[in-house]
Structures are given as C-alpha cells and as structure tokens.
Coordinates of C-alpha atoms in Angstrom, one line a residue:
Chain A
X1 CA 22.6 0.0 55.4
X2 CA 23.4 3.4 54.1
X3 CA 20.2 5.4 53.6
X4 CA 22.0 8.0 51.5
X5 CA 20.5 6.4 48.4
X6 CA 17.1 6.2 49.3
X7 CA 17.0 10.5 50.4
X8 CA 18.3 11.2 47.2
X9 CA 15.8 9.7 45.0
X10 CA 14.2 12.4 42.7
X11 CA 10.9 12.6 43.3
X12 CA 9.5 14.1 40.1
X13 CA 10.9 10.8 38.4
X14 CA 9.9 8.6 41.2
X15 CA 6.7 8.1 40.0
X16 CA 5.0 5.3 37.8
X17 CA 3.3 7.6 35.6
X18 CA 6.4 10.2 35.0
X19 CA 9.0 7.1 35.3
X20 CA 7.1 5.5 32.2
X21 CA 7.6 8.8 30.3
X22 CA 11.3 9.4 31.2
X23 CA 12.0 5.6 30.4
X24 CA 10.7 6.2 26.9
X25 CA 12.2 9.5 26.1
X26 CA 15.7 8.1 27.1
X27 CA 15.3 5.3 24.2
X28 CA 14.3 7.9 21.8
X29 CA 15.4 11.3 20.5
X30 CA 11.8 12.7 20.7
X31 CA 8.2 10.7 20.7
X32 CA 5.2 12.0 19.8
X33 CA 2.2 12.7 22.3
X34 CA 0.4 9.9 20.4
X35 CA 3.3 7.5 20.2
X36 CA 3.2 7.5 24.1
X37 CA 0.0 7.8 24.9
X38 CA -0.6 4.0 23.0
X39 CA 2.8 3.1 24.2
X40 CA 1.7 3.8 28.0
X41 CA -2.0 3.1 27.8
X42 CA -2.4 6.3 29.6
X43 CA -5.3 9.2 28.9
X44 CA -4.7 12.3 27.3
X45 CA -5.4 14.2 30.9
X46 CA -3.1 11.6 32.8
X47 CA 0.3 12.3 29.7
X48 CA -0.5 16.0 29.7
X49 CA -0.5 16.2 34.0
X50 CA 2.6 14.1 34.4
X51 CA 4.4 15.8 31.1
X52 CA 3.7 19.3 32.3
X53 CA 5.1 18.2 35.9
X54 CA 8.8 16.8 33.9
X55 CA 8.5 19.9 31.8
X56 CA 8.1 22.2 34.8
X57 CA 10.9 20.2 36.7
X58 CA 13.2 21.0 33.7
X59 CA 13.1 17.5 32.6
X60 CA 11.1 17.5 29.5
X61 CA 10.9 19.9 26.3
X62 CA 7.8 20.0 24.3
X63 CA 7.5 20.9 20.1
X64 CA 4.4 21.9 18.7
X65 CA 4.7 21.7 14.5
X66 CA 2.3 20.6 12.0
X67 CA 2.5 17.8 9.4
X68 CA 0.4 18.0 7.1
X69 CA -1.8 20.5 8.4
X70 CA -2.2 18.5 11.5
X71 CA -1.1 19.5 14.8
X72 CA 1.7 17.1 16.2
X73 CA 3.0 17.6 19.5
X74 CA 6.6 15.9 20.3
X75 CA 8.3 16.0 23.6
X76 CA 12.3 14.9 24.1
X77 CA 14.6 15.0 27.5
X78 CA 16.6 18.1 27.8
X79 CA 20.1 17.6 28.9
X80 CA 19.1 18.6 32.6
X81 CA 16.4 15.3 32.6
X82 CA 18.9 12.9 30.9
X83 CA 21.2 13.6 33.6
X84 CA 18.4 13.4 36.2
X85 CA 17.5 10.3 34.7
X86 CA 20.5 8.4 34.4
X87 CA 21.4 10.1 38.1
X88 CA 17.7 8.0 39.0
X89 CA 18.9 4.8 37.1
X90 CA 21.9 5.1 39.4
X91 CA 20.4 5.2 42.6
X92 CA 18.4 2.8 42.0
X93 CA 21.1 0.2 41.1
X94 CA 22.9 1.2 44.4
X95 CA 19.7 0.0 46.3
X96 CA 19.6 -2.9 44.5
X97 CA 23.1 -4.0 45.2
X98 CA 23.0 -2.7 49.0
X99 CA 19.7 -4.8 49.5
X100 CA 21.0 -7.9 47.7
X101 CA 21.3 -10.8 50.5
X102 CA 25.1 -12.0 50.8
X103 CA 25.9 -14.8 49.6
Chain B
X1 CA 11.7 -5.6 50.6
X2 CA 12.9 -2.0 49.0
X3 CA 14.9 -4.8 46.9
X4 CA 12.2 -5.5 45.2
X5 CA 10.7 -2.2 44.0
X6 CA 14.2 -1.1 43.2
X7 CA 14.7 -4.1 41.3
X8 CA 11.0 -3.7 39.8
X9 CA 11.8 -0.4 38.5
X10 CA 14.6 -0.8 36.8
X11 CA 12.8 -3.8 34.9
X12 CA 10.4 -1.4 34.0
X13 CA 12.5 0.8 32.9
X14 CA 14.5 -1.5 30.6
X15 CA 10.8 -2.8 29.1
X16 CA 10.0 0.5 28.8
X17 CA 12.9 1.8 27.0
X18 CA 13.3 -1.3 24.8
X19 CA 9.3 -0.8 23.6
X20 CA 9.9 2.7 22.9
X21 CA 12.4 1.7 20.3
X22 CA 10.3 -0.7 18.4
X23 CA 8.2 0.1 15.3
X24 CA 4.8 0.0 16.0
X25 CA 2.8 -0.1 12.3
X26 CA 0.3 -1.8 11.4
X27 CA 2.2 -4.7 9.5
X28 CA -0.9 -7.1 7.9
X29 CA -2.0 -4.7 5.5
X30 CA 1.7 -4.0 4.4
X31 CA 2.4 -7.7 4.0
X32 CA -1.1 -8.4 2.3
X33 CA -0.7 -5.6 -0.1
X34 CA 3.1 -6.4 -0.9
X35 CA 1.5 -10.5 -1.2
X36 CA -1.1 -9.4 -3.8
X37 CA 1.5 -7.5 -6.0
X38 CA 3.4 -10.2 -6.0
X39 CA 0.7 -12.7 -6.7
X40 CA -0.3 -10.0 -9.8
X41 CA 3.2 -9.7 -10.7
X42 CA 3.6 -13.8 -11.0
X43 CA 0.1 -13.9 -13.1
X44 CA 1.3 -11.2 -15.7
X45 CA 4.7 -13.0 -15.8
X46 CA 3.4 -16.0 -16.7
X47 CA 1.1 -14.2 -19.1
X48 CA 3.7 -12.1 -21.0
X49 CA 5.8 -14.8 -20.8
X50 CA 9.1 -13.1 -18.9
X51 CA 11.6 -15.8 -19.8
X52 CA 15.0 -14.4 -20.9
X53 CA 17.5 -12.9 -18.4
X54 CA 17.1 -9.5 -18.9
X55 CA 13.0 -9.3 -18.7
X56 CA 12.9 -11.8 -15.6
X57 CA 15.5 -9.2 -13.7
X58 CA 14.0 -6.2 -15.0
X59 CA 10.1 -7.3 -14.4
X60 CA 10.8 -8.3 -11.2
X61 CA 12.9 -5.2 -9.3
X62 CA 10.1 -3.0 -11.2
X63 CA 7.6 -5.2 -9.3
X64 CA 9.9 -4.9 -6.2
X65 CA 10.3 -0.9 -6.7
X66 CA 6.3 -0.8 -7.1
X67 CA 5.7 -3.0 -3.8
X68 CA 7.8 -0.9 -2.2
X69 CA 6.7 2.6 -3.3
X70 CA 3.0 1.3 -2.5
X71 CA 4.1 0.1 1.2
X72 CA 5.7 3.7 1.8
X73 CA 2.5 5.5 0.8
X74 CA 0.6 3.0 3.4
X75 CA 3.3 3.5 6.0
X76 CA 3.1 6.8 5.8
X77 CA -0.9 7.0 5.5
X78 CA -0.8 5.0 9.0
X79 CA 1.7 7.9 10.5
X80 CA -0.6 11.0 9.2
X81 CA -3.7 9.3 10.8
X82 CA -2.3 8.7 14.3
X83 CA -0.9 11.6 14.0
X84 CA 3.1 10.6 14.2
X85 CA 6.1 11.6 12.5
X86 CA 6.9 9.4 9.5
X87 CA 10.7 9.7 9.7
X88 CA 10.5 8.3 13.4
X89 CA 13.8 6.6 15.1
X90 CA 12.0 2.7 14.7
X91 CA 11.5 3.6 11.3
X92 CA 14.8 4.9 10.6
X93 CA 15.9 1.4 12.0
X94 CA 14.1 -0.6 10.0
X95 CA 14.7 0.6 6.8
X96 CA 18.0 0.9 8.0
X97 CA 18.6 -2.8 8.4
X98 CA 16.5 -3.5 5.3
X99 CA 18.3 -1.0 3.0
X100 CA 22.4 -3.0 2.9
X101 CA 19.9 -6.5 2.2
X102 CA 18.0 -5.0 -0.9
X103 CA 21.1 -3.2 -2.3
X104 CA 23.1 -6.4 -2.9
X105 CA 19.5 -8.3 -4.1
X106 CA 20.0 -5.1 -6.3
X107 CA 23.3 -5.4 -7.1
X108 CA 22.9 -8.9 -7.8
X109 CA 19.9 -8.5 -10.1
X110 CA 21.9 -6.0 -12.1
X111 CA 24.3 -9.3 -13.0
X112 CA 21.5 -10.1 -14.8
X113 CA 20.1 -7.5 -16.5
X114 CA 23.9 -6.7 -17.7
X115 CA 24.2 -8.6 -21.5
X116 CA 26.8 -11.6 -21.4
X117 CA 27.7 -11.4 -17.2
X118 CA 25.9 -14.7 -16.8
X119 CA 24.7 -17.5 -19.2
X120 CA 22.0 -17.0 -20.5
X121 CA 18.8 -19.0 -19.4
X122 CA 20.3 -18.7 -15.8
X123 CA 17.3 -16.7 -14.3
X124 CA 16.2 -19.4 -11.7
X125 CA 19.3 -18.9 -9.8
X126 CA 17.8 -15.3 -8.7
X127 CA 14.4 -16.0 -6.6
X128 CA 17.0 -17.8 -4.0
X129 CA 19.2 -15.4 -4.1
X130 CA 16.7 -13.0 -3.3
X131 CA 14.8 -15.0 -1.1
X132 CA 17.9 -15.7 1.5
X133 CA 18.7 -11.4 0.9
X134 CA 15.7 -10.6 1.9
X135 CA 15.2 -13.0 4.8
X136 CA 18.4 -11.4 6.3
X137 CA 16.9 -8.2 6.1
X138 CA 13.7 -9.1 7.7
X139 CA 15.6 -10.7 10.3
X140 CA 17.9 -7.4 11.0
X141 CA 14.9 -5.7 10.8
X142 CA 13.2 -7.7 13.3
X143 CA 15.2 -6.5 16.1
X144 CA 14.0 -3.5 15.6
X145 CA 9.9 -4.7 15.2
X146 CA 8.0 -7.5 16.4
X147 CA 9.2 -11.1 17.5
X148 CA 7.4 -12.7 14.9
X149 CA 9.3 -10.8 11.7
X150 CA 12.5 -12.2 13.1
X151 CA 10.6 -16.3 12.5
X152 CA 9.2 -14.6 9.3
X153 CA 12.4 -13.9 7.8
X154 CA 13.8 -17.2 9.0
X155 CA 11.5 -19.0 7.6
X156 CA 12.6 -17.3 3.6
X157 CA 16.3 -17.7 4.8
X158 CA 14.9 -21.7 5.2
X159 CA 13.2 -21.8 2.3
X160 CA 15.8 -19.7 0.2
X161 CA 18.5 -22.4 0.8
X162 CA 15.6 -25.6 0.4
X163 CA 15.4 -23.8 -2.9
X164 CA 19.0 -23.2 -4.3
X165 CA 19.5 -27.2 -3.2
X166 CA 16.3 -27.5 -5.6
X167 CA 17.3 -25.6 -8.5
X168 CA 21.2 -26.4 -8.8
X169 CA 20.5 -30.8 -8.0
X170 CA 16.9 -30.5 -10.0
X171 CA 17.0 -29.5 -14.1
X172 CA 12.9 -29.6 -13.5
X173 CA 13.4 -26.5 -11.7
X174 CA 16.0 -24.7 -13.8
X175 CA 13.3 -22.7 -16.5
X176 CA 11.8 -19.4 -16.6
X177 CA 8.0 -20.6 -16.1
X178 CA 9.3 -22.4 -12.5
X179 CA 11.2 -18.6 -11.7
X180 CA 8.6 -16.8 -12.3
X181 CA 6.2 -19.4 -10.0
X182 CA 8.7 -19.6 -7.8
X183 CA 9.1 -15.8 -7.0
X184 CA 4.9 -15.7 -7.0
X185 CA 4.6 -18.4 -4.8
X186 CA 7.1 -17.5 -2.2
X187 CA 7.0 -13.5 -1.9
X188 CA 3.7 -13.6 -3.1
X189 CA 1.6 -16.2 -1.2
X190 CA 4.4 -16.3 1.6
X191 CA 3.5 -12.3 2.3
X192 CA -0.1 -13.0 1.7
X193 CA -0.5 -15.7 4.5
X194 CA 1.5 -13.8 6.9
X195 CA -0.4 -10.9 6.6
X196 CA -3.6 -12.9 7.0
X197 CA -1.9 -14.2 10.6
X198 CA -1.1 -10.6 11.2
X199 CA -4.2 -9.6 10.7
X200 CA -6.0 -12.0 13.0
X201 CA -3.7 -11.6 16.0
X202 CA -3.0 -8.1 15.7
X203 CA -7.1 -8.2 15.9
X204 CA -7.3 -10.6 18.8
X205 CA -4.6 -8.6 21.2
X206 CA -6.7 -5.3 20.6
X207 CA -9.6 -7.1 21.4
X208 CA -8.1 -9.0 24.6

C-alpha cells in the first residue's frame, strides 16, 4: 500500500469539528456564524476555536457587518482553503480506492 | 480499517455539504398564514360575489400578491431574529425555482383578465391551472428544502389534474361559486393542514 496519501493529509482539516465547517463552506458562498452553529450543533466557544484555527491556517475569511443594527458575522473559504479542501477530498478518495478489497 | 474512516468522511462530507445548501425556515407559520389568507380570500369571494372573468383573475393574483408579500415579511422576520442574512444561497434557490412556476400562473391569469381572449364564464379552468403551476414549483423548490415539500407539491400536481378531469367531464363544476370554493379549499385548507403537520413535527424533532 503506498502510504503517500495518508502523510499528506492536512491536518487543520483533519478534524471532525473543522472538517464539518470546511464541508459547509464548500456548499456555500458564505454562512453565517448562526447558520452553522444550528447546522453543526456545536457551541459558540467550540465554532469560534475551530474557525479561528481555519482562519489562522489561511483557510477561512471572516465579515463582520450589521443588518439591521444587529451584528452578523459571516465566514466563506478563501481560494487557499478551497484548494486545501478539495486537495483533502482527494486524498481521501485515493485511500478509499487503495484500501478497497479486490474483487 | 483506514477504509472505513476514509469512506466515513467523505460521507460526512457529502451530508454535510448537501445540508448546508438547504433552506432552513421555519415553514408552518408560512404555510398557516398563506392557508388563512386564502381561506379569507375564498369567504370574501363568495361574499362579493367574484363571478365574471376579469374579477375572479384579478381578486385572486391580488390575494396571491398579498400572501406573498405577507410570507416575505415573515421570512425575513425569522432571518433578523436568528440573526442570518435574508438574501442567503437556499433562499436564492427557492425562490428561484418558484419564480419561472408563478410567472406562467401569471401569464396565464393575465388570459383572463384580458377582455374577449377567452369566453366568458370560463374562470373554473384557472384554479387547475394554477394548482398543477404551483405544485411544480413546490416540487423544484423542494430540492432545495425539506423532503416533505417535494410530497406537498405532488400532492396539488395530483389534485390539480383530479380537478381539470372534474371541471372539463362535470358542468356541476364549471361556475364561478365552485372556482372560488375550489381555489379556498385547495390553497386555502390544503396550506392550512400542512402547516398544522409542520407545526407538530417541526415541534416533535426539536423536542426529540
């Protein structure tokens, strides 16, 4: 088996928490804090830790504007964690078809 | 064995990604709101006695424009107070598939409000119309929401054809009194009961 894939896994994405976030992000131009937070069933310390992690990685931009006099925070992939992600997606589907049992 | 988390992640991933593109609103008071106008709007139809071409059309897409204006307001009251953007991607989608459906039940009203276009006395042959229209667009729209919108639209598509089979084999359907029941009764009551069942399960899951 070639371990190749296996050393390059990122491991900012390569966790449940941050893997949640980038899978949403992908499917979405931006979300709001709140949007994932309910999406994820995480708490606001648990998004905030893993989002500043993906933000300090590169991975993750974050907006703060107001709508309606309310504070809304938004967060979207930068190109670098797009490419990071769909490099993840990748690797991941090389395991999967160098582990699959011949036929 | 690392088969299996690989494989595990990239399920989650998918789930994940799909979720993130579906609308997440509160539907029953949108449906229960739209199903009172429409109840109101068959009452005062019946009332005023809406019978000729022209006033059956033009009572009706005012009722529709109404609903509609009124389930924006709540849509966008349900944004503001979980703190969301109103103009998000799933709701871009919806209204997206929605928006093709209503302009031809538009269009096709307008044949109707237009003098001489189509014989007079002919306004039973729009709640059909309508109803199948608007089941399409639920049912585009349901990709894009919750698995049961896609059996709610359905189930007007159904009833939509049941009903132009009614109205073009049965002269007791073909008067104004039975259109303006007819549109009651099935955007009316039809919204109403569905935003009852929405309102009971979306209560149960939160609960669970």
């Amino acid at each position: 088996m070639n371990p190749e894939p296996f050393l390059q896994i990122d491991r900012v994405i390569h966790e449940k928490g941050r893997m949640a976030i980038m899978s949403l992000l992908a499917a979405s131009p931006e979300l709001s804090f709140t949007e994932m937070r309910e999406t994820l069933s995480m708490t606001d310390g648990n998004l905030t830790s893993h989002i500043r992690t993906l933000q300090e990685a590169g991975y993750v931009s974050i907006a703060k504007t107001y709508q309606n006099n309310r504070p809304l925070t938004t967060c979207s992939l930068t190109a670098a964690g797009r490419k990071a992600f769909v490099t993840y997606i990748d690797l991941l589907d090389q395991i999967v078809r160098q582990t699959k049992p011949l036929k | 064995m690392e088969n299996d988390w690989a494989s595990a992640n990239l399920q989650t991933i998918r789930t994940l990604m799909e979720r993130s593109a579906l609308y997440r609103r509160a539907l029953a008071p949108i449906m229960m709101v739209a199903g009172f106008i429409g109840l109101i709007a068959c009452a005062l139809a019946r009332f005023a006695k809406i019978e000729t071409n022209f006033a059956f059309a033009l009572f009706w897409i005012a009722t529709s424009v109404v609903a509609f204006v009124i389930v924006l307001f709540l849509v966008r009251r349900q944004s503001l107070q979980e703190s969301e953007p109103f103009w998000s991607l799933p709701t871009r989608r919806v209204w997206g598939s929605l928006l093709p459906h209503f302009f031809v039940g538009l269009s096709a009203g307008a044949l109707w409000l237009a003098p001489g276009l189509v014989p007079a006395g002919t306004n039973w042959l729009l709640p059909p119309i309508w109803m199948v229209l608007y089941g399409c667009g639920l049912y585009a729209a349901g990709f894009f929401m919750k698995r049961s919108i896609k059996f709610f639209g359905w189930s007007f598509i159904l009833c939509g054809a049941a009903l132009s089979f009614c109205v073009l084999s049965h002269p007791h359907f073909q008067s104004a009194a039975m259109a303006n029941g007819m549109m009651g009764l099935l955007f009316g009551a039809f919204h109403l009961a569905f935003g009852i069942y929405l309102f009971f399960t979306e209560r149960k899951k939160n609960e669970a």
